[in-house]
Short mmCIF file of C-alpha atoms in Angstrom, two decimals:
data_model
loop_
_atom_site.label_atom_id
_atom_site.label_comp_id
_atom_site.label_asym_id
_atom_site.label_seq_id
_atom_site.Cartn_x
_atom_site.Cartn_y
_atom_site.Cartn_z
CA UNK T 30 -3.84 -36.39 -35.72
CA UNK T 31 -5.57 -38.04 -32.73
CA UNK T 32 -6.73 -35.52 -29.87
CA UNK T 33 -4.53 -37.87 -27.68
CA UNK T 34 -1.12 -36.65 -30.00
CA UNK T 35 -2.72 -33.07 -30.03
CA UNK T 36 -2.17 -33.51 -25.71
CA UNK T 37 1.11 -33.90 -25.73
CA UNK T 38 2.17 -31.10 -27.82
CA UNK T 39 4.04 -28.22 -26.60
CA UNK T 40 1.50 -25.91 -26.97
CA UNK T 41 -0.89 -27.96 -25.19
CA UNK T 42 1.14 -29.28 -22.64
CA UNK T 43 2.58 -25.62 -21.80
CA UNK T 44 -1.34 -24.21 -21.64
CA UNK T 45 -2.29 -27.65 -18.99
CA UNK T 46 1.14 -26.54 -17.03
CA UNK T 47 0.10 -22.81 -16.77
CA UNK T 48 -3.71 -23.23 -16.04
CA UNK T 49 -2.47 -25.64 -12.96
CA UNK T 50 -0.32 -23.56 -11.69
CA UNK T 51 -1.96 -19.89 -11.89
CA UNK T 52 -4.71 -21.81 -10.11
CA UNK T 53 -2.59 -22.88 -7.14
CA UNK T 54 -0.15 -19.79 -6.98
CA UNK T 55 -3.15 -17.63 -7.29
CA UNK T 56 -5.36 -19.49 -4.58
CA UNK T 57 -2.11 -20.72 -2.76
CA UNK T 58 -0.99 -17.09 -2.56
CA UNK T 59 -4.25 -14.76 -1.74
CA UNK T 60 -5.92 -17.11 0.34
CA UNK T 61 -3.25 -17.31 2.98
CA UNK T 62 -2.55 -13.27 2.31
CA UNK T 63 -6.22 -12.58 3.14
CA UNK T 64 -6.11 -15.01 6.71
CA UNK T 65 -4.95 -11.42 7.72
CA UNK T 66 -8.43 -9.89 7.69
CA UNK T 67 -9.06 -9.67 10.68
CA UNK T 68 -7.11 -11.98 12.02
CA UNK T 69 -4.37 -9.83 12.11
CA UNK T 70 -6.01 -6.72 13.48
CA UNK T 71 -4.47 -6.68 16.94
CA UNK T 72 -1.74 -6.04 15.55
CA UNK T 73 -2.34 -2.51 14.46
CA UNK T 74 -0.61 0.23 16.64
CA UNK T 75 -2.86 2.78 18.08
CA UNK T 76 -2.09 5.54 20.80
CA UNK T 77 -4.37 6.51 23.46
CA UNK T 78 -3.00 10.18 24.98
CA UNK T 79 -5.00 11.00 28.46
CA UNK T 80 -4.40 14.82 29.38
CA UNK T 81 -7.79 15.21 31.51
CA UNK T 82 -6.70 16.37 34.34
CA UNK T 83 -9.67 14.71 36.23
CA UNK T 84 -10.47 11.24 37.42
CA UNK T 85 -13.09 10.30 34.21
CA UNK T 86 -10.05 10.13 31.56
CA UNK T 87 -7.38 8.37 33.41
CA UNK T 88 -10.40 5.88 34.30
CA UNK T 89 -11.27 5.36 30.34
CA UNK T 90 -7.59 5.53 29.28
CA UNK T 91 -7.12 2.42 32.05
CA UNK T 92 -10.35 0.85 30.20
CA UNK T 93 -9.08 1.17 26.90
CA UNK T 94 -5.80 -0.50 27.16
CA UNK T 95 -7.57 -3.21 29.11
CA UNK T 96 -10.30 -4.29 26.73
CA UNK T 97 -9.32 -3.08 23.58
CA UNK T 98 -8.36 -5.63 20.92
CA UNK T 99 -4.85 -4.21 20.22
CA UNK T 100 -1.38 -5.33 21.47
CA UNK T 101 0.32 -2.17 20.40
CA UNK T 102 -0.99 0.59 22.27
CA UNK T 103 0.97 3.55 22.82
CA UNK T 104 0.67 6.13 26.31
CA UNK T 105 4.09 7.75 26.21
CA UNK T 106 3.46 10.55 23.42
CA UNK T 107 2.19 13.78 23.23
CA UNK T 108 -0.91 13.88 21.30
CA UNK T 109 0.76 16.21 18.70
CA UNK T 110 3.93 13.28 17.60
CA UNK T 111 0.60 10.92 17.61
CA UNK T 112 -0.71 12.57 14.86
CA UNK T 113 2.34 13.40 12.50
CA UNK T 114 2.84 9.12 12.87
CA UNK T 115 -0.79 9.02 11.94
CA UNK T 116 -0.14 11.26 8.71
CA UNK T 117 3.12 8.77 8.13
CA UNK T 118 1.12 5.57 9.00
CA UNK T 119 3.20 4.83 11.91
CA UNK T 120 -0.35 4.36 13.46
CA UNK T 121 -3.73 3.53 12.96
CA UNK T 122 -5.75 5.54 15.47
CA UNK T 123 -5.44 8.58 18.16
CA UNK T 124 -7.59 8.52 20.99
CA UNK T 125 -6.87 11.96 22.66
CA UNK T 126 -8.83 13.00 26.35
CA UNK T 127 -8.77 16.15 26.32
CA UNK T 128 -7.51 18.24 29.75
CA UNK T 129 -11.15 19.43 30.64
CA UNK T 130 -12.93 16.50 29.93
CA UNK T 131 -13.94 15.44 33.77
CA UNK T 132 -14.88 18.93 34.51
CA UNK T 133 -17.34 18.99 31.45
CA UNK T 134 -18.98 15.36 31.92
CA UNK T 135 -19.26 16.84 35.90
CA UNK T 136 -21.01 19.94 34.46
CA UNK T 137 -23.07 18.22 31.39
CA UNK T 138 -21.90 19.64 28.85
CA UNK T 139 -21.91 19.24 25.47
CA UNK T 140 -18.40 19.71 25.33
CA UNK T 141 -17.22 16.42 27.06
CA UNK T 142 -15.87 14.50 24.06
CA UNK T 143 -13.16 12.69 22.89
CA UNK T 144 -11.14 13.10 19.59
CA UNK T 145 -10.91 9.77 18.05
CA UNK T 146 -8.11 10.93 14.63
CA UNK T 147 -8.13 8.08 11.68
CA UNK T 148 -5.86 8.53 8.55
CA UNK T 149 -7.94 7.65 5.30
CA UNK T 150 -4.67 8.11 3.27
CA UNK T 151 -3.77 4.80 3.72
CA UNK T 152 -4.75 0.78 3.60
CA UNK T 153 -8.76 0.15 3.49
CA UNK T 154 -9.33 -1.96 5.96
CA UNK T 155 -7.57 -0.16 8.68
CA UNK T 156 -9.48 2.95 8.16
CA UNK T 157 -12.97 0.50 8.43
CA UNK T 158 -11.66 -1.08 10.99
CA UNK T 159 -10.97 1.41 12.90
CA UNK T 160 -14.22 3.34 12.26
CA UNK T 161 -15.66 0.11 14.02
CA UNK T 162 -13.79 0.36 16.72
CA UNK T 163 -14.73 4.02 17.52
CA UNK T 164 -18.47 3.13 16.78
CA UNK T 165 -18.73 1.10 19.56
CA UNK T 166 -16.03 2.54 21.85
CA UNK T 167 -18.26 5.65 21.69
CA UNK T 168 -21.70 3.78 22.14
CA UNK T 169 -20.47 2.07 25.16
CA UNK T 170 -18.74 5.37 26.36
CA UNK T 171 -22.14 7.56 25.55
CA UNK T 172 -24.17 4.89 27.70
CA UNK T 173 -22.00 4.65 30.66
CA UNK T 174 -21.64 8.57 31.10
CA UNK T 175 -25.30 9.62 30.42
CA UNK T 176 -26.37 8.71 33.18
CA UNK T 177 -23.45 9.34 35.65
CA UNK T 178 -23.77 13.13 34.40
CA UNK T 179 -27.28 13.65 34.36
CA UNK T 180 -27.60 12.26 37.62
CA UNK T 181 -24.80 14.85 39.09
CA UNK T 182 -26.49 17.45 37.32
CA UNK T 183 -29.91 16.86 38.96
CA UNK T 184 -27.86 16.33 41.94
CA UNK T 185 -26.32 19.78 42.19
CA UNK T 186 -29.99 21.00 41.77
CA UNK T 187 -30.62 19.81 45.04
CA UNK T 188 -33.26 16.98 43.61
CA UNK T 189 -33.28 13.79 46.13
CA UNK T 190 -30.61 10.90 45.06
CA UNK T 191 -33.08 8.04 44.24
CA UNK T 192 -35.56 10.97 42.06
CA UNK T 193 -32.22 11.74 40.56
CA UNK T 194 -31.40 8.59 39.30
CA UNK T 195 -34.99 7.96 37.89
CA UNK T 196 -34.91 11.16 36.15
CA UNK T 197 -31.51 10.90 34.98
CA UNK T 198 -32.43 7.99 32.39
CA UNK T 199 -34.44 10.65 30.48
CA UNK T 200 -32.10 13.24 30.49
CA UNK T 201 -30.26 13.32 26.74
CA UNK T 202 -26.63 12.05 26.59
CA UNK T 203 -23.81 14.78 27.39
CA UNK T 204 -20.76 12.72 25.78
CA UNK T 205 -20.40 13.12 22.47
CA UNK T 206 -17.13 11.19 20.54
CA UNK T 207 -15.78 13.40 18.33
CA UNK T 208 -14.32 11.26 14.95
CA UNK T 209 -11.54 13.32 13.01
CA UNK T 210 -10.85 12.15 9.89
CA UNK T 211 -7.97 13.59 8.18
CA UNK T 212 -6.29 13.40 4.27
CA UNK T 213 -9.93 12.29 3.23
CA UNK T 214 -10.51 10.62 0.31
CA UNK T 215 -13.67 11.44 -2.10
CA UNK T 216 -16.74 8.63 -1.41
CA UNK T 217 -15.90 5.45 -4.12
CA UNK T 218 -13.61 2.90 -4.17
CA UNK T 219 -11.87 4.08 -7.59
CA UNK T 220 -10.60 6.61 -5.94
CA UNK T 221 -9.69 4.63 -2.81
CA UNK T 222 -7.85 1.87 -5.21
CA UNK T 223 -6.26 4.33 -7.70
CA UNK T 224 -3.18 3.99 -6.15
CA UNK T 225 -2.98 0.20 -6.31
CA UNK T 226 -4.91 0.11 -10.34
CA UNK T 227 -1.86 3.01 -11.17
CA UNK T 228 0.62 0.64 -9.83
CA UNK T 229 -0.23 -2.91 -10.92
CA UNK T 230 -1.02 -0.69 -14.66
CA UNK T 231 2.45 -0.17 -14.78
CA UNK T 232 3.70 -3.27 -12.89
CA UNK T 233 1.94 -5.50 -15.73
CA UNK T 234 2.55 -3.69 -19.04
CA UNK T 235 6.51 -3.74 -17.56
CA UNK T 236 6.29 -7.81 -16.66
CA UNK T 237 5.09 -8.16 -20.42
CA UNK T 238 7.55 -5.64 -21.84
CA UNK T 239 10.29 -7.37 -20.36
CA UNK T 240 9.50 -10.73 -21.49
CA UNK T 241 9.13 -9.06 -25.09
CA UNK T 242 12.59 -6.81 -24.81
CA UNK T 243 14.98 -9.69 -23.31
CA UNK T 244 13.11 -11.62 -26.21
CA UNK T 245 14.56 -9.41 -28.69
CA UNK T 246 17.62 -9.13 -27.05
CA UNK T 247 18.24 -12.59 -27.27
CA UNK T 248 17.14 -12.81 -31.04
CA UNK T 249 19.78 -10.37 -31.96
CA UNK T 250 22.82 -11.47 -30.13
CA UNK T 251 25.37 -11.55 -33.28
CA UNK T 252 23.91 -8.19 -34.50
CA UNK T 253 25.44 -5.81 -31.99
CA UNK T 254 27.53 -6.25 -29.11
CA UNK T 255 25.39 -7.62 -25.50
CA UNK T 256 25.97 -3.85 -23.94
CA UNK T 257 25.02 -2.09 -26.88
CA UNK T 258 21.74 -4.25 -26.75
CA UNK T 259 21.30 -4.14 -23.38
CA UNK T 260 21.36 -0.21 -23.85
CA UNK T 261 18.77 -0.89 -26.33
CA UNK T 262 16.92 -2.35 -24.01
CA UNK T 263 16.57 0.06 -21.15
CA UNK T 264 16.17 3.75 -23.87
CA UNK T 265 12.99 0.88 -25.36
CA UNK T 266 11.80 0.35 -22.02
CA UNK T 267 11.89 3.97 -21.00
CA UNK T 268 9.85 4.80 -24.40
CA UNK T 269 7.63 2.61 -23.54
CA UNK T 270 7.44 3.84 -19.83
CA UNK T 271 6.99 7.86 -21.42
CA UNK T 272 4.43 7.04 -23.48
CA UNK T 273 2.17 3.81 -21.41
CA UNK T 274 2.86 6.87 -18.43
CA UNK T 275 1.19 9.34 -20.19
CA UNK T 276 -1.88 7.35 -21.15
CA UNK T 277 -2.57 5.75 -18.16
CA UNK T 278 -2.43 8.86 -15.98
CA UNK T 279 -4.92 10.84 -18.78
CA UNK T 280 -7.23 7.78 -18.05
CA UNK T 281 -7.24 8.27 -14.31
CA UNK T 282 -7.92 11.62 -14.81
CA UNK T 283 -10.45 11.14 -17.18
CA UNK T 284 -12.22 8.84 -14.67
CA UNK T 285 -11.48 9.92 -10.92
CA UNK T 286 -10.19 13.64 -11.75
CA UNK T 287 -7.59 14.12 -8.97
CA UNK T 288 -5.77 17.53 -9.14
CA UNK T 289 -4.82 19.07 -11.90
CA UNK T 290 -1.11 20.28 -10.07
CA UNK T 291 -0.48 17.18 -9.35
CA UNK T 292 -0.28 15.81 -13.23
CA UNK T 293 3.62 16.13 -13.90
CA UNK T 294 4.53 14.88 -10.23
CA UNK T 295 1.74 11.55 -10.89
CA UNK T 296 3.12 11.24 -14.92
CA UNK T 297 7.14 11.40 -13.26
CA UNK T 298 6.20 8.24 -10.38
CA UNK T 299 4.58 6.51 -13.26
CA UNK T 300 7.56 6.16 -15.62
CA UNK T 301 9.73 5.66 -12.61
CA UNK T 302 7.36 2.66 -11.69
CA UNK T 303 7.66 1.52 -14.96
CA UNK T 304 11.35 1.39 -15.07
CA UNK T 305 11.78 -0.22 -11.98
CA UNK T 306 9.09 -2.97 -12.31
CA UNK T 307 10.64 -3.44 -15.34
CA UNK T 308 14.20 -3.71 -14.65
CA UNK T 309 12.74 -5.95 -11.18
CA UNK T 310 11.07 -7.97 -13.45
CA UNK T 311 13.69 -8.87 -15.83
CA UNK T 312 15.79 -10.58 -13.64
CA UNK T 313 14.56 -13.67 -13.64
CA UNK T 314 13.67 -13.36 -17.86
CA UNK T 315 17.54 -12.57 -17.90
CA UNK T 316 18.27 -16.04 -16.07
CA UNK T 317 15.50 -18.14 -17.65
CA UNK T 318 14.24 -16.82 -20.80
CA UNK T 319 10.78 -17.22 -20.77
CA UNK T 320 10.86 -19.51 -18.01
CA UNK T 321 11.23 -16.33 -15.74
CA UNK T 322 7.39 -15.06 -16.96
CA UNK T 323 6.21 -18.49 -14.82
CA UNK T 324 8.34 -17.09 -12.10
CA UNK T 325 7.34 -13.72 -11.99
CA UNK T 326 3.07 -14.72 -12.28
CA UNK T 327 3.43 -15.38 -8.17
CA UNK T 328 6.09 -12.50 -7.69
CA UNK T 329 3.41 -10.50 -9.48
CA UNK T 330 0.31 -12.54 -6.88
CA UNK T 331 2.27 -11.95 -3.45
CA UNK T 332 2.58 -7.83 -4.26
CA UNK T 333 -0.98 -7.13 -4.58
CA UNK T 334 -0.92 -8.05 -0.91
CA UNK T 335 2.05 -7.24 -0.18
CA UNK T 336 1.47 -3.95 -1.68
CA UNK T 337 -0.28 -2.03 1.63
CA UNK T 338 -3.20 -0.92 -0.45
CA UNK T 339 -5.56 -3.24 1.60
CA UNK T 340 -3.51 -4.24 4.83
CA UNK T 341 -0.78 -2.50 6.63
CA UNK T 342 2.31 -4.53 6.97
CA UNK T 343 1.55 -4.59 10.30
CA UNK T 344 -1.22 -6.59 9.86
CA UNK T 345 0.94 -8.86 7.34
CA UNK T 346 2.09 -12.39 7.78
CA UNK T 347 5.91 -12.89 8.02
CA UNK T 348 6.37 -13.96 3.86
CA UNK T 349 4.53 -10.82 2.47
CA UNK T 350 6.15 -8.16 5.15
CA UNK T 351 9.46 -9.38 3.34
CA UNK T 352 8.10 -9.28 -0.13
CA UNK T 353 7.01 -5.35 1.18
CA UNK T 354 10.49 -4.26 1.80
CA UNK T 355 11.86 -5.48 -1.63
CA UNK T 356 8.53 -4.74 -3.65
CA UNK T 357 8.63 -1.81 -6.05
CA UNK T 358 4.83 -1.97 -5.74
CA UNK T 359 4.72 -1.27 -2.27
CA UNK T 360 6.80 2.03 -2.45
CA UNK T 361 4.79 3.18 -5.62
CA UNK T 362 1.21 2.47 -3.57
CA UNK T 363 2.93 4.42 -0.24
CA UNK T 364 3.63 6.89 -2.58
CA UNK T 365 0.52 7.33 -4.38
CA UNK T 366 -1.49 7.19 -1.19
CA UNK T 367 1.11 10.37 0.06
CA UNK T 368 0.69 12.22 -3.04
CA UNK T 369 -2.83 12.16 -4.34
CA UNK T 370 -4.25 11.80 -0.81
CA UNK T 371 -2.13 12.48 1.72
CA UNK T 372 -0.27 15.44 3.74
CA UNK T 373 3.26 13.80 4.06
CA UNK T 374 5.84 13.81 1.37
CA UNK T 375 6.45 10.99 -1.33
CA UNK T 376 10.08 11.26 -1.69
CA UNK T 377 10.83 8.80 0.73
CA UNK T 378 8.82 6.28 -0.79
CA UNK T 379 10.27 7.25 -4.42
CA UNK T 380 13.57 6.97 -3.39
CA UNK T 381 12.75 3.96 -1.70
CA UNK T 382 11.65 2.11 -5.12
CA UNK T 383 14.21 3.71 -7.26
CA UNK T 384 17.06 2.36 -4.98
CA UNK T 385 14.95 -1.33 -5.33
CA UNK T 386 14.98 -0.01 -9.28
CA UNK T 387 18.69 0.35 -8.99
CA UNK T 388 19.74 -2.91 -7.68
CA UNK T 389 17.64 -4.65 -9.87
CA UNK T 390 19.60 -2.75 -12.87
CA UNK T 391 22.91 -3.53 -11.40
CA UNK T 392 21.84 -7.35 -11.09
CA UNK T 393 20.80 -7.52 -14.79
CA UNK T 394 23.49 -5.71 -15.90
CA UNK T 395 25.55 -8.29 -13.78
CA UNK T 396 23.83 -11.28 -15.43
CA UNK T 397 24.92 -9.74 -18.93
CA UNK T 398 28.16 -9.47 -18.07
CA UNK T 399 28.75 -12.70 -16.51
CA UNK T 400 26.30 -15.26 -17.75
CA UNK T 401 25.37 -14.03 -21.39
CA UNK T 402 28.21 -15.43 -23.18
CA UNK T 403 29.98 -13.02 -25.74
CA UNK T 404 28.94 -13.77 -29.55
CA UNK T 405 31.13 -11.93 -32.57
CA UNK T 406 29.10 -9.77 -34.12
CA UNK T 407 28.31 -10.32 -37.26
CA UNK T 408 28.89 -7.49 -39.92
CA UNK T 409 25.93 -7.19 -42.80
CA UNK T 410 27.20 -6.91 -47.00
CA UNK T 411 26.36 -3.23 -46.41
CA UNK T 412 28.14 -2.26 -43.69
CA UNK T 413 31.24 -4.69 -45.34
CA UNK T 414 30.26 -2.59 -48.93
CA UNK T 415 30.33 0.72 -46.86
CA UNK T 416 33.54 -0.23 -45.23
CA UNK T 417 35.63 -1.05 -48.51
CA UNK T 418 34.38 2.51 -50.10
CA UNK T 419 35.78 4.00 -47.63
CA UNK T 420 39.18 2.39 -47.93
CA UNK T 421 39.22 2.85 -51.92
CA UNK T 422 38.34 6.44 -51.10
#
């Protein structure tokens, strides 16, 4: 056999197809997904809250929304509905002047700070980003009221203007920005990813077991009626889900040790994951056979940005916002993030992905119906043996 004849086989010719086009969906896919960072940062809601009752914080408030690199900037909200949409997401950072902060920069002291609130719980590169953007928000706030106040301090002590404003260069800085960092999450980026490695864990293994469940399900049409196999199908899958479930979680807490209460609640999102990325995934095996599993490889590409473990869908172009809303992977990182790390419930997120969970099983059980034609099923020489002893009986 020439090498030339060994080409065009369909082994060969299928491995040629699929390294050409995992190369483009792949760079095709993540390359335009990524354009994002930071491209997309203005986009990122934020809330400044001024309740100084002095001229200094309506004055940086004013500043803010002027030079700041955001479009979405809310004024309108008490700082307290701020930070529950902070806990949810719903915003990125809190920038709250606090009522006496004039009076303490007029006095010099230490006191005259602002609380600049950023959720960890939550996509990585908003949390950096924003931890850049109150960097230098604070350095350029530090410098412009160090000297202001230490010159009104000297002032007050009855020291001449232009000795005042020498002296006031050496004085230390009164404003101090105070960063508030709430749901945490412990220093390494296992931890920080363990809600999108759970996820695409399960996501995977169900993608493969799909392709290898419709398989049999095709290969033993004639051997038991299509809903009887198609039950087989889904009590398989959720085996599979139990036991992959319970395995993968013990790993995670083998490596990044998250709380032990939290075990069942992590195990029970885990097989629902399962079931859903399975049943999502099947569609398209369902339609094409294993034609779908070519499909599915860029389904599979566009979640792990669509996903919100790195960017907000905020920050998301128009194609991967959709995929979010109809992406079992994005509910399961949401409510990972909420459960392991955050301070908000998960069920809306879980209920979320089982209702994309249950439209996926009402679509396969659809295709089934409709498209899988009926085939007489065919009875073995035992069951036929069985039958007849019970009729001579």
């Amino acid at each position: 056999m020439k090498f030339s004849a060994f080409l065009k086989t369909r082994g060969a010719t299928a491995a040629i197809f699929m390294g050409i086009f995992y190369a483009v969906a792949m760079l095709g896919i993540f390359l335009p997904g990524y354009t994002a960072i930071p491209g997309n940062v203005d986009k990122l809601p934020i809330a400044i809250i001024n309740d100084d009752a002095g001229k200094n914080g309506a004055m940086i408030a004013e500043n803010l929304q002027e030079n700041l690199p955001f479009k979405e900037i809310e004024t309108d909200i008490t700082n307290k509905q701020a930070l529950k949409d902070l806990e949810h997401n719903d915003l990125a950072l809190v920038v709250h002047i606090p009522k006496t902060f004039s009076e303490n920069i007029q006095k010099g002291e230490a006191s005259s700070s602002i609380d600049f609130t950023i959720n960890e719980a939550g996509a990585t590169v908003v949390s950096s980003t924003m931890n850049s953007v109150v960097t230098e928000i604070n350095s350029q706030l530090s410098t412009q009221f160090s000297q202001q106040t230490a010159q009104g301090v000297l002032m007050n002590f009855n020291v001449p203007e232009k000795q005042a404003a020498e002296l006031a260069e050496k004085i230390e800085k009164s404003y101090v920005g105070n960063v508030v960092t709430i749901n945490e999450i412990p220093d390494g980026m296992n931890h920080n990813m363990l809600p999108m490695f759970l996820t695409m864990a399960g996501y995977v293994g169900a993608m493969i077991g799909a392709m290898q469940l419709v398989g049999a399900f095709r290969a033993s049409r004639g051997k038991a009626s299509k809903t009887r196999l198609f039950t087989y199908v889904q009590m398989a899958a959720l085996l599979i889900a139990v036991v992959s479930s319970i395995i993968a979680v013990g790993v995670a807490y083998l490596i990044d040790k998250p709380s032990g209460d939290l075990f069942f609640g992590i195990v029970g999102q885990q097989i629902l994951n399962y079931m859903v990325c399975f049943n999502f995934t099947a569609i398209l095996i369902f339609l094409f056979g294993e034609g779908g599993m070519i499909l599915n490889l860029p389904i599979l590409l566009m979640q792990t940005i669509a996903n919100g473990a790195t960017i907000t869908r905020d920050m998301m172009h128009a194609p991967y916002e959709w995929m979010s809303h109809i992406s079992p992977m994005y509910y399961s990182v949401q409510a990972y993030f909420a459960n392991l790390f955050g301070s908000i419930s998960p069920s809306p997120y879980i209920w979320s992905m089982a209702a994309v969970g249950a439209v996926a099983m009402f679509i396969n059980i659809a295709i089934v119906a409709f498209l899988h034609k009926p085939m007489p099923v065919q009875v073995s020489e035992t069951e036929v043996e069985k039958k007849a002893a019970e009729i001579t009986a």
